[in-house]
PDB file of C-alpha atoms in Angstrom:
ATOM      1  CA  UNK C   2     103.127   3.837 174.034  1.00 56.00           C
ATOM      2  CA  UNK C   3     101.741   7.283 174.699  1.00 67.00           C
ATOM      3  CA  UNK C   4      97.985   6.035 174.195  1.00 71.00           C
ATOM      4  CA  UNK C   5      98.272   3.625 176.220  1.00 84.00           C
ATOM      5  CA  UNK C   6      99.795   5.971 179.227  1.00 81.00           C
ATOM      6  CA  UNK C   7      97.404   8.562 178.636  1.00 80.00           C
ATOM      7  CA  UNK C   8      94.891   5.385 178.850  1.00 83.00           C
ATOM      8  CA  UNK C   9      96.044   4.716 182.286  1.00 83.00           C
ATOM      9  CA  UNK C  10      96.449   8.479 183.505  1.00 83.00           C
ATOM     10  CA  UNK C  11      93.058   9.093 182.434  1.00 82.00           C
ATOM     11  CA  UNK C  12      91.658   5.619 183.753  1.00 85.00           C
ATOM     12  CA  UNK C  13      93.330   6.318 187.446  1.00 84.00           C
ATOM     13  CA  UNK C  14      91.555   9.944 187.496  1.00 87.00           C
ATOM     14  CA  UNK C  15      88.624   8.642 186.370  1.00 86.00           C
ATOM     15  CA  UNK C  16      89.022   6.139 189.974  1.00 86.00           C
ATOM     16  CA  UNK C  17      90.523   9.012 192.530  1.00 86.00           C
ATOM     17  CA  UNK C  18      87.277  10.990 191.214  1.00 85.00           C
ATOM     18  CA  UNK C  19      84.688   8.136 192.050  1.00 85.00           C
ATOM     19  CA  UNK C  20      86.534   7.214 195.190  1.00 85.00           C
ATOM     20  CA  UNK C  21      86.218  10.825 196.035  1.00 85.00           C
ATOM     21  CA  UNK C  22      82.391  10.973 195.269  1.00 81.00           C
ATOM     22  CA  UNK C  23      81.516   7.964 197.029  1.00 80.00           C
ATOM     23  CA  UNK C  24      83.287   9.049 199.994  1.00 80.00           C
ATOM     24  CA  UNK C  25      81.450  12.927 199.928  1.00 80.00           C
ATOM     25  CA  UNK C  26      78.055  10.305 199.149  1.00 78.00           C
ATOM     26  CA  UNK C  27      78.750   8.189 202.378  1.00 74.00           C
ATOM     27  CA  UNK C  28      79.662  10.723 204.588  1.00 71.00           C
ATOM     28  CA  UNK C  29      76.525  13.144 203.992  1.00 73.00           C
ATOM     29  CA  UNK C  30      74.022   9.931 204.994  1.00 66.00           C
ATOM     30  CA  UNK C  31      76.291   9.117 207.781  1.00 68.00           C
ATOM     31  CA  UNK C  32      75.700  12.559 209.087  1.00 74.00           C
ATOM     32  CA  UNK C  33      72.135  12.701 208.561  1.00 76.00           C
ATOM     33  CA  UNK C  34      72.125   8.747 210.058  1.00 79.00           C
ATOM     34  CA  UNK C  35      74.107   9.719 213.502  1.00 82.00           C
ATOM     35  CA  UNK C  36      71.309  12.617 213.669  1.00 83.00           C
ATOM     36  CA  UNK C  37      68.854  10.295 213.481  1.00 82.00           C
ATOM     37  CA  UNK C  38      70.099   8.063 216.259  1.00 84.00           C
ATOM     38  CA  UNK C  39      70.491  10.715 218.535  1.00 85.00           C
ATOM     39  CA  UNK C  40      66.974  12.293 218.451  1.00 87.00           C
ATOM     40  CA  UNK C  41      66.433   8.540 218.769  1.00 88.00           C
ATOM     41  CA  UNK C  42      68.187   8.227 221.692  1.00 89.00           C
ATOM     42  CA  UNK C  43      66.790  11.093 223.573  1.00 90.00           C
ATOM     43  CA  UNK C  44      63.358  10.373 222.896  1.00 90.00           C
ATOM     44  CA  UNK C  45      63.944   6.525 224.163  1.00 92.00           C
ATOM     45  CA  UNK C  46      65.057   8.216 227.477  1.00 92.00           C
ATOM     46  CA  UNK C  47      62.195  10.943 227.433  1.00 92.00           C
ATOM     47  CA  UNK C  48      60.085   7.708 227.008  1.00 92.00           C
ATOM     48  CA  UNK C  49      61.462   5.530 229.720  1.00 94.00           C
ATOM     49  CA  UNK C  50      61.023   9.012 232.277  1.00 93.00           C
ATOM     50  CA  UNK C  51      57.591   9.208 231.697  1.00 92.00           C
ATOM     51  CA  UNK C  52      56.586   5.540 232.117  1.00 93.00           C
ATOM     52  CA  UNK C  53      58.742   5.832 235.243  1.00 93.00           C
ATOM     53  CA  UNK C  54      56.856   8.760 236.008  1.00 93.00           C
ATOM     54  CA  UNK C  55      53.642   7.492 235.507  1.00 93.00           C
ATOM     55  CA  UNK C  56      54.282   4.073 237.362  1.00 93.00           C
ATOM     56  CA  UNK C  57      55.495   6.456 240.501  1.00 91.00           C
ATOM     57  CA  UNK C  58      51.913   9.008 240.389  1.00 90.00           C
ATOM     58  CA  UNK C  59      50.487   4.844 240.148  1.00 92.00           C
ATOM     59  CA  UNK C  60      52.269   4.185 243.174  1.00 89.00           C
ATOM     60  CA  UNK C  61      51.453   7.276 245.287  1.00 86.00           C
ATOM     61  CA  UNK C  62      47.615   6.747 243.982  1.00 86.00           C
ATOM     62  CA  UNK C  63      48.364   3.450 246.326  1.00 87.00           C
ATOM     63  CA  UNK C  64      50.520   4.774 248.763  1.00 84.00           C
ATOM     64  CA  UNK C  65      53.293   2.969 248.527  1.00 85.00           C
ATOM     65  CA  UNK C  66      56.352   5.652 248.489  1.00 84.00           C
ATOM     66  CA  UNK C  67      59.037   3.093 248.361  1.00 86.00           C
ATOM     67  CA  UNK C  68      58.176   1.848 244.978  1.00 89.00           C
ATOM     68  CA  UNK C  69      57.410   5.391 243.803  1.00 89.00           C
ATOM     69  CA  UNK C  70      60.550   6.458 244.698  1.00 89.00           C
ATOM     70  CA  UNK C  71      62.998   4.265 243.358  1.00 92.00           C
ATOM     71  CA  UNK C  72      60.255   5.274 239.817  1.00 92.00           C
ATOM     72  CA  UNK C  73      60.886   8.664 240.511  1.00 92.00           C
ATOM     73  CA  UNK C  74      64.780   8.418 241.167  1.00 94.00           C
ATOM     74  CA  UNK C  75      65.137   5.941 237.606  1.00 94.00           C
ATOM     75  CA  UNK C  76      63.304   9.114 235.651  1.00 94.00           C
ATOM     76  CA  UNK C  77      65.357  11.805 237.021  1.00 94.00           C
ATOM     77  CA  UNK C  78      68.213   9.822 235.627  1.00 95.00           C
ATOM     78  CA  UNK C  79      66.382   9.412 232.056  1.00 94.00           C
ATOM     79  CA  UNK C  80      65.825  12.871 232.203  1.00 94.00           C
ATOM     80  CA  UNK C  81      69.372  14.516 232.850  1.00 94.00           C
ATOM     81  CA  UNK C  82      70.629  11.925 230.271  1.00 94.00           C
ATOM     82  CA  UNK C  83      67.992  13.247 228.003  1.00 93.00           C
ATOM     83  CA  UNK C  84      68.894  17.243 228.818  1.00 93.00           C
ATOM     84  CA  UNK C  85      72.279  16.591 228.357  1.00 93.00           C
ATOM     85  CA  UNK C  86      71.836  15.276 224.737  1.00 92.00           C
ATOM     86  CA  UNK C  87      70.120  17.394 224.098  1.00 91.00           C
ATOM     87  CA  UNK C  88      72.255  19.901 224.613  1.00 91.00           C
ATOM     88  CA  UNK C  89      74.562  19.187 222.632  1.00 90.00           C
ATOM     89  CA  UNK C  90      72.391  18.788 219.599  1.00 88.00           C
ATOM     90  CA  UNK C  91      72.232  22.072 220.303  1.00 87.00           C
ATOM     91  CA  UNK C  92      68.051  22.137 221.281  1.00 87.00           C
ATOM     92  CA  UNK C  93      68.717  24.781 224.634  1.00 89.00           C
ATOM     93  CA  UNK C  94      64.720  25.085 225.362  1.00 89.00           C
ATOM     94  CA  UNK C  95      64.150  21.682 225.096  1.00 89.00           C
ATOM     95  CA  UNK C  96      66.918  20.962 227.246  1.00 90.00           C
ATOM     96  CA  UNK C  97      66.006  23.342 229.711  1.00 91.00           C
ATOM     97  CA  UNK C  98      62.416  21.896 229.742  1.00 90.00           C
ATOM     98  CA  UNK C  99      63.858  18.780 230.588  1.00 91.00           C
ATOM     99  CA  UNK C 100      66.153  19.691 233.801  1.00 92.00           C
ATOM    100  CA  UNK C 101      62.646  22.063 235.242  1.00 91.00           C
ATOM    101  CA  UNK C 102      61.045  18.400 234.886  1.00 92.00           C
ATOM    102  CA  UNK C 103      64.216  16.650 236.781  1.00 92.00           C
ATOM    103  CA  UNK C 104      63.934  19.275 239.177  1.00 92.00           C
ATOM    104  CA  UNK C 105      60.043  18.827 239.752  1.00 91.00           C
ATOM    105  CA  UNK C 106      60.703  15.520 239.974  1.00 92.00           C
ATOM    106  CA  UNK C 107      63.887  15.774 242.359  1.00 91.00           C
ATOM    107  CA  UNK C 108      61.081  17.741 244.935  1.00 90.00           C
ATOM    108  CA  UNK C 109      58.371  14.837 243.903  1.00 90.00           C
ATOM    109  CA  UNK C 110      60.707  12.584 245.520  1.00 90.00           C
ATOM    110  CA  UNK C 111      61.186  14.090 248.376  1.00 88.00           C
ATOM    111  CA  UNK C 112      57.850  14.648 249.040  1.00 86.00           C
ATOM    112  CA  UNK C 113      57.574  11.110 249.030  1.00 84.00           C
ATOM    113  CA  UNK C 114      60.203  10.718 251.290  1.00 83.00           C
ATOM    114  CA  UNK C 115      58.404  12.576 253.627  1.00 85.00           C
ATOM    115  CA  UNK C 116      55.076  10.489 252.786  1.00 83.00           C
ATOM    116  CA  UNK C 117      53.160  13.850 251.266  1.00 79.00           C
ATOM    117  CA  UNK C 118      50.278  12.942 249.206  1.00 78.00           C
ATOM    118  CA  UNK C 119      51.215  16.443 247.522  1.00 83.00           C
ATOM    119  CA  UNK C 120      54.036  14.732 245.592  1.00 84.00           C
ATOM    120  CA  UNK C 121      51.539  13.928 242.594  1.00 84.00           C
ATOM    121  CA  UNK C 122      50.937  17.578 241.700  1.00 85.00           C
ATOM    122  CA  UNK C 123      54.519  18.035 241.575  1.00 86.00           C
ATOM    123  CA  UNK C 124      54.719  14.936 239.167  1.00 86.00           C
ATOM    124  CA  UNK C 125      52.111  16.337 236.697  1.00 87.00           C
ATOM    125  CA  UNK C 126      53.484  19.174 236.709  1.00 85.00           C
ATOM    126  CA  UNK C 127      57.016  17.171 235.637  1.00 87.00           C
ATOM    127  CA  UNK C 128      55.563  15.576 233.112  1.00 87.00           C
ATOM    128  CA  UNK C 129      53.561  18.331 231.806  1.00 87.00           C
ATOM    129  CA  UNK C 130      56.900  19.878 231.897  1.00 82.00           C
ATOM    130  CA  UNK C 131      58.498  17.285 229.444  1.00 84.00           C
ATOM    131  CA  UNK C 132      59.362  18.355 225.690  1.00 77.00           C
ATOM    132  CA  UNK C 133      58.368  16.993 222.778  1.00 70.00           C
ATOM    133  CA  UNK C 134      60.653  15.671 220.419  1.00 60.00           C
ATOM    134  CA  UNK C 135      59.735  15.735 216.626  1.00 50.00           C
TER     135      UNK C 135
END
């Protein structure tokens, strides 16, 4: 009779401890997965800004300020999304890197309000302006 408690007591330890460990195991990846999908995330939006970017300096090159701005207001968008994930992963320069390009493209855009072939410059500088994420 005592064996075959001792048996058990030793058999439901031997579980609690592998639950335990596979638990600690699948909660380390899931960390390290969630990471992952956020610098994923942000670089998806950095992505989308500068296509909308470029299609908007494409549009001014053919002066037609409609189309560019509509680009212009869609990557101002990608980029505030992007600064604010970016803040909270914690990544403060590259954050701030972002909102100087939302800005230079917030005064791109209303240079092309005001149908100012100067709006380009502004928009290289923007994207110039845009971090890199690793």
């Amino acid at each position: 009779m005592k064996v075959t408690l001792k048996t058990i007591l030793f058999m439901l330890i031997a579980l609690a401890l592998a639950v335990l460990g596979g638990w600690i195991w699948g909660v380390t990846g899931q960390w390290r997965t969630e990471e992952a999908l956020a610098k994923a995330g942000v670089g998806l939006h950095l992505a989308n800004a500068r296509g909308n970017m470029l299609a908007a300096r494409v549009d001014l090159f053919e002066v037609n300020f409609g189309d560019a701005s509509r680009s212009l207001e869609n990557a101002k968008a990608d980029l505030v999304t992007a600064a604010e994930a970016l803040d909270r992963m914690g990544l403060r320069s590259e954050a701030a890197a972002a909102r100087e390009a939302a800005a230079r493209v917030d005064d791109a855009k209303q240079l092309a309000g005001r149908l100012d072939q100067t709006a380009n410059t502004r928009l290289a500088d923007a994207i110039r302006l845009l971090p890199k994420m690793p």
